[in-house]
Coordinates of N, CA and C in Angstrom, one line a residue:
M887 N -24.9 -1.5 4.2 CA -24.0 -1.6 5.0 C -23.6 -0.2 5.5
A888 N -23.3 0.2 6.6 CA -22.8 1.5 7.0 C -21.3 1.8 6.8
A889 N -21.0 3.0 6.6 CA -19.5 3.4 6.3 C -19.3 4.4 7.3
Y890 N -18.0 4.4 8.0 CA -17.4 5.1 8.9 C -16.3 5.9 8.5
P891 N -16.5 6.9 7.2 CA -15.3 7.4 6.8 C -14.7 8.6 7.9
Q892 N -13.4 8.7 7.7 CA -13.0 9.8 8.6 C -11.7 10.5 7.6
E893 N -11.5 11.7 7.9 CA -10.7 12.6 7.2 C -9.3 12.3 7.8
P894 N -8.3 11.7 6.9 CA -6.9 11.2 7.5 C -6.3 12.4 8.1
G895 N -6.4 13.8 7.5 CA -5.8 14.8 8.1 C -6.3 15.5 9.3
A896 N -7.7 14.9 9.4 CA -8.5 15.7 10.7 C -9.8 14.8 11.1
P897 N -9.2 13.8 11.7 CA -10.1 12.7 12.3 C -10.9 13.2 13.3
D898 N -11.9 12.6 13.9 CA -12.8 13.0 14.8 C -11.9 12.5 16.4
P899 N -12.1 13.3 17.4 CA -11.3 13.0 18.4 C -11.2 11.7 19.1
A900 N -12.6 10.9 18.9 CA -12.5 9.5 19.5 C -11.6 8.7 18.6
Y901 N -11.8 8.9 17.3 CA -10.8 8.2 16.4 C -9.1 8.3 16.7
L902 N -8.9 9.6 16.8 CA -7.7 10.1 17.1 C -7.1 9.3 18.5
D903 N -8.1 9.5 19.5 CA -7.7 9.0 20.7 C -7.3 7.5 20.6
F904 N -8.2 6.8 19.9 CA -8.0 5.3 19.6 C -6.6 4.9 19.1
W905 N -6.1 5.8 18.2 CA -4.8 5.4 17.6 C -3.7 5.9 18.6
R906 N -4.0 6.6 19.6 CA -2.9 6.9 20.6 C -2.9 5.9 21.5
E907 N -3.9 5.1 21.6 CA -3.8 4.0 22.8 C -3.0 2.9 22.2
R908 N -2.5 2.0 23.1 CA -1.6 1.0 22.7 C -2.3 -0.2 22.3
H909 N -2.2 -0.6 21.0 CA -2.7 -1.7 20.2 C -1.8 -2.2 19.4
L910 N -1.8 -3.5 19.1 CA -1.1 -4.2 18.1 C -2.1 -4.0 16.9
C911 N -1.2 -3.8 15.7 CA -2.0 -3.7 14.4 C -1.6 -4.6 13.4
T912 N -2.2 -4.6 12.1 CA -1.9 -5.3 11.2 C -1.5 -4.3 10.0
L913 N -0.5 -4.8 9.2 CA -0.1 -4.2 7.9 C -0.3 -5.2 6.7
T914 N -1.2 -4.7 5.7 CA -1.4 -5.5 4.7 C -0.7 -4.8 3.4
T915 N 0.2 -5.6 2.7 CA 1.0 -5.2 1.7 C 0.7 -6.2 0.5
P916 N 0.8 -5.6 -0.6 CA 0.5 -6.8 -1.8 C 1.9 -7.4 -2.1
R917 N 1.7 -8.7 -2.2 CA 2.9 -9.5 -2.9 C 3.1 -9.3 -4.3
P918 N 4.2 -9.7 -4.7 CA 4.4 -9.3 -6.3 C 3.3 -10.1 -6.9
D919 N 2.7 -11.2 -6.4 CA 1.6 -11.8 -7.5 C 0.2 -11.1 -7.0
G920 N 0.3 -10.1 -6.3 CA -1.1 -9.5 -6.1 C -1.8 -9.8 -4.8
S921 N -1.4 -11.0 -4.4 CA -2.2 -11.4 -3.0 C -1.8 -10.6 -1.7
P922 N -2.7 -10.6 -0.8 CA -2.4 -9.8 0.3 C -1.3 -10.5 1.4
H923 N -0.5 -9.9 1.9 CA 0.4 -10.4 3.0 C 0.2 -9.5 4.1
V924 N -0.3 -10.0 5.2 CA -0.9 -9.6 6.5 C 0.0 -10.1 7.6
V925 N 0.5 -8.9 8.2 CA 1.3 -9.1 9.5 C 1.1 -8.1 10.6
P926 N 1.4 -8.7 11.9 CA 1.4 -7.9 13.0 C 2.4 -6.8 13.1
V927 N 2.1 -5.6 13.5 CA 3.1 -4.5 13.5 C 2.6 -3.4 14.5
G928 N 3.6 -2.6 14.9 CA 3.2 -1.4 15.7 C 3.2 -0.3 14.6
V929 N 2.2 0.6 14.9 CA 1.7 1.7 13.9 C 1.8 3.0 14.7
T930 N 2.3 4.0 14.1 CA 2.1 5.3 14.6 C 1.4 6.2 13.6
Y931 N 0.6 7.1 14.0 CA -0.4 8.0 13.1 C -0.1 9.4 13.3
D932 N 0.1 9.9 12.5 CA 0.4 11.5 12.4 C -0.4 12.2 11.5
P933 N -1.8 12.5 12.0 CA -2.8 13.2 11.1 C -2.2 14.5 10.6
R934 N -1.5 15.3 11.1 CA -1.0 16.7 10.6 C -0.1 16.6 9.3
A935 N 0.6 15.5 9.4 CA 1.6 15.2 8.1 C 0.7 14.0 7.3
R936 N -0.5 13.9 7.6 CA -1.2 12.5 6.8 C -0.2 11.5 6.7
L937 N 0.5 11.0 7.7 CA 1.3 9.7 7.6 C 1.1 8.8 8.6
A938 N 1.4 7.7 8.4 CA 1.4 6.4 9.3 C 2.9 5.8 9.2
R939 N 3.4 5.3 10.1 CA 4.8 4.9 10.1 C 4.7 3.5 10.8
V940 N 5.6 2.6 10.2 CA 5.8 1.3 10.6 C 7.4 0.9 10.7
I941 N 8.0 0.7 11.8 CA 9.4 0.4 11.7 C 9.6 -1.1 11.5
A942 N 10.6 -1.5 10.8 CA 10.9 -2.7 10.3 C 12.2 -3.0 10.0
S943 N 12.8 -4.3 9.9 CA 13.9 -4.6 9.2 C 13.9 -4.5 7.9
K944 N 15.1 -4.1 7.4 CA 15.1 -3.8 5.9 C 15.0 -5.3 5.2
S945 N 15.2 -6.3 5.9 CA 15.2 -7.7 5.2 C 14.1 -8.4 5.5
S946 N 13.0 -7.6 6.1 CA 11.6 -8.4 6.2 C 10.8 -8.3 5.0
T947 N 9.8 -9.3 4.8 CA 8.9 -9.4 3.8 C 8.1 -8.3 3.4
K948 N 7.6 -7.7 4.4 CA 6.9 -6.4 4.2 C 7.5 -5.2 3.6
V949 N 8.9 -5.1 4.0 CA 9.7 -4.1 3.1 C 10.0 -4.6 1.8
A950 N 10.3 -5.9 1.5 CA 10.5 -6.3 0.1 C 9.2 -6.1 -0.6
N951 N 7.9 -6.3 0.0 CA 6.8 -6.2 -0.9 C 6.5 -4.6 -1.3
V952 N 6.9 -3.8 -0.4 CA 6.8 -2.3 -0.6 C 7.8 -2.0 -1.8
L953 N 9.1 -2.4 -1.6 CA 10.1 -2.0 -2.5 C 9.6 -2.7 -4.0
A954 N 9.0 -3.8 -3.8 CA 8.8 -4.4 -5.3 C 7.9 -3.7 -6.0
A955 N 6.9 -2.9 -5.4 CA 6.0 -2.0 -6.1 C 6.7 -0.8 -6.8
G956 N 7.8 -0.6 -6.6 CA 8.5 0.4 -7.5 C 8.5 1.7 -6.6
P957 N 9.2 2.8 -7.3 CA 9.4 4.1 -6.7 C 8.1 4.7 -6.2
E958 N 7.0 4.4 -7.0 CA 5.6 5.2 -6.6 C 5.1 4.5 -5.4
G959 N 5.7 3.4 -4.9 CA 5.3 2.8 -3.7 C 4.2 1.8 -3.7
A960 N 3.6 1.2 -2.7 CA 2.7 0.2 -2.8 C 1.5 0.7 -2.1
R961 N 0.2 0.3 -2.5 CA -1.0 0.6 -1.9 C -1.1 -0.5 -0.6
V962 N -1.3 0.1 0.5 CA -1.2 -0.7 1.8 C -2.4 -0.2 2.7
A963 N -2.5 -0.9 3.6 CA -3.4 -0.7 4.8 C -3.0 -1.1 6.2
V964 N -3.2 -0.4 7.1 CA -3.0 -0.8 8.5 C -4.3 -0.6 9.2
C965 N -4.6 -1.6 10.1 CA -5.8 -1.7 10.9 C -5.4 -2.1 12.2
Q966 N -6.3 -1.6 13.2 CA -6.4 -2.1 14.6 C -8.0 -2.2 15.0
V967 N -7.9 -3.2 16.0 CA -9.4 -3.3 16.4 C -9.4 -3.8 17.8
D968 N -10.3 -3.2 18.7 CA -10.6 -3.6 20.0 C -12.1 -3.7 20.2
G969 N -12.5 -4.8 20.3 CA -13.9 -5.0 20.5 C -14.8 -4.3 19.3
R970 N -15.7 -3.5 19.5 CA -16.4 -2.8 18.7 C -15.8 -1.7 17.9
R971 N -14.6 -1.3 18.5 CA -14.1 -0.3 17.9 C -12.9 -0.8 16.8
W972 N -12.6 0.1 16.0 CA -11.9 -0.3 14.9 C -11.3 0.9 13.9
A973 N -10.2 0.7 13.5 CA -9.6 1.8 12.6 C -8.9 1.3 11.5
T974 N -8.9 1.9 10.5 CA -8.1 1.4 9.1 C -7.6 2.6 8.5
L975 N -6.3 2.8 8.2 CA -5.6 3.7 7.6 C -5.3 3.2 6.1
E976 N -5.4 4.0 5.0 CA -5.1 3.4 3.7 C -4.0 4.4 3.1
G977 N -3.1 3.9 2.2 CA -2.4 4.8 1.5 C -1.3 4.2 0.7
R978 N -0.5 5.1 0.3 CA 1.0 4.6 -0.7 C 2.0 4.6 0.4
A979 N 2.5 3.4 0.5 CA 3.7 3.2 1.4 C 5.1 3.3 0.5
V980 N 6.1 3.9 1.1 CA 7.4 3.7 0.6 C 8.4 3.5 1.8
V981 N 9.5 3.1 1.4 CA 10.5 2.6 2.5 C 11.7 3.9 2.7
R982 N 11.6 4.3 3.7 CA 12.5 5.5 4.0 C 13.7 4.8 5.0
T983 N 15.0 5.2 4.4 CA 16.1 4.8 5.3 C 17.1 6.0 6.0
G984 N 16.6 7.0 5.8 CA 17.5 8.1 6.4 C 17.5 8.0 8.0
P985 N 18.6 8.4 8.6 CA 18.8 8.2 9.9 C 17.8 9.1 10.6
D986 N 17.5 10.2 10.4 CA 16.6 11.2 10.8 C 15.2 10.6 10.9
Q987 N 14.7 10.0 9.8 CA 13.3 9.4 9.4 C 13.3 8.3 10.4
V988 N 14.3 7.3 10.5 CA 14.4 6.2 11.3 C 14.0 6.6 12.8
A989 N 14.9 7.7 13.3 CA 15.0 8.1 14.5 C 13.4 8.8 14.9
E990 N 12.9 9.5 14.1 CA 11.6 9.9 14.1 C 10.5 8.9 14.4
A991 N 10.7 7.9 13.6 CA 9.7 6.8 13.8 C 9.9 5.9 15.0
E992 N 11.1 5.9 15.4 CA 11.5 5.1 16.5 C 10.9 5.9 18.0
R993 N 11.1 7.2 17.7 CA 10.6 8.2 19.0 C 9.2 8.0 18.9
R994 N 8.3 8.2 18.0 CA 6.9 8.1 17.9 C 6.5 6.7 18.3
Y995 N 7.1 5.5 17.8 CA 6.9 4.3 18.5 C 7.0 4.2 19.9
A996 N 8.1 4.6 20.4 CA 8.3 4.7 21.9 C 7.3 5.4 22.7
E997 N 6.8 6.6 22.1 CA 5.7 7.4 22.8 C 4.4 6.5 22.8
R998 N 4.1 5.9 21.7 CA 2.6 5.2 21.8 C 2.8 3.8 22.4
Y999 N 3.8 3.3 22.3 CA 3.9 1.8 22.9 C 4.6 1.8 24.2
G1000 N 5.2 2.9 24.6 CA 5.7 2.9 25.9 C 6.9 2.2 26.2
R1001 N 7.7 2.1 25.2 CA 9.1 1.3 25.2 C 10.0 1.6 24.0
T1002 N 11.1 1.9 24.2 CA 12.0 2.2 23.2 C 12.3 1.0 22.3
P1003 N 12.1 0.7 21.1 CA 12.6 -0.4 20.3 C 14.2 -0.6 20.4
S1004 N 14.3 -2.0 20.5 CA 15.4 -2.4 20.6 C 16.5 -2.1 19.5
P1005 N 17.7 -1.9 19.7 CA 18.6 -1.4 18.6 C 18.6 -2.3 17.5
N1006 N 18.6 -1.6 16.3 CA 18.7 -2.6 14.9 C 19.3 -1.7 13.8
P1007 N 20.7 -2.0 13.5 CA 21.2 -1.4 12.6 C 20.7 -1.5 11.1
S1008 N 19.7 -2.5 11.0 CA 19.2 -2.5 9.5 C 17.6 -2.0 9.5
R1009 N 17.3 -1.1 10.6 CA 16.0 -0.8 10.7 C 15.7 0.2 9.6
V1010 N 14.5 0.2 9.2 CA 14.1 1.1 8.1 C 12.6 1.6 8.5
V1011 N 12.0 2.5 7.6 CA 10.6 3.0 8.0 C 9.7 2.8 6.9
I1012 N 8.6 2.2 7.2 CA 7.6 2.1 6.0 C 6.8 3.4 6.3
E1013 N 6.9 4.2 5.3 CA 6.0 5.5 5.7 C 5.0 5.6 4.6
I1014 N 3.9 5.7 5.2 CA 2.5 5.4 4.6 C 1.8 6.9 4.2
E1015 N 1.8 7.5 3.1 CA 1.1 8.8 2.8 C -0.4 8.3 2.7
L1016 N -1.1 9.0 3.8 CA -2.5 8.5 3.8 C -3.4 9.1 2.8
T1017 N -4.4 8.4 2.3 CA -5.4 8.8 1.4 C -6.7 8.5 1.7
R1018 N -6.9 7.7 2.8 CA -8.2 7.1 3.2 C -8.2 6.7 4.7
A1019 N -9.2 7.1 5.4 CA -9.4 6.7 6.9 C -10.7 6.3 7.0
M1020 N -11.0 5.1 7.8 CA -12.3 4.9 8.3 C -12.4 3.9 9.5
G1021 N -13.3 4.1 10.2 CA -13.5 3.3 11.5 C -14.4 4.0 12.6
R1022 N -14.3 3.3 13.8 CA -15.1 3.9 14.8 C -14.2 3.9 16.0
G1023 N -13.7 5.0 16.6 CA -13.0 5.1 17.7 C -14.0 4.9 19.0

């Protein structure tokens, strides 16, 4: 089976371009029982910081799953696919609540998805410190 590894902090240009296009993604978080919880999300990728970000409501199941993993965070994956092109980012996720962190995540979301997210006073950011990347852009 072929492997398509990427360096999370320095992906090849086609891979990075793929992450700049507008695509719906999935986020996979572990439930407390260890089973996977997979949901559609918008994801932004910042290779310089080795981070992926997902904006979410603090009452969502995905946020609860990350918080349930404890202060070290949860092992998660985000993925997108378009025909034969696909990309997965993996890492340790934590929930950030700081206004500056939320604003930065909203800015990046608006840049990638072409629209400003609707106001949400309970918005938080699932921030994923990337440890692995793979795919074909």
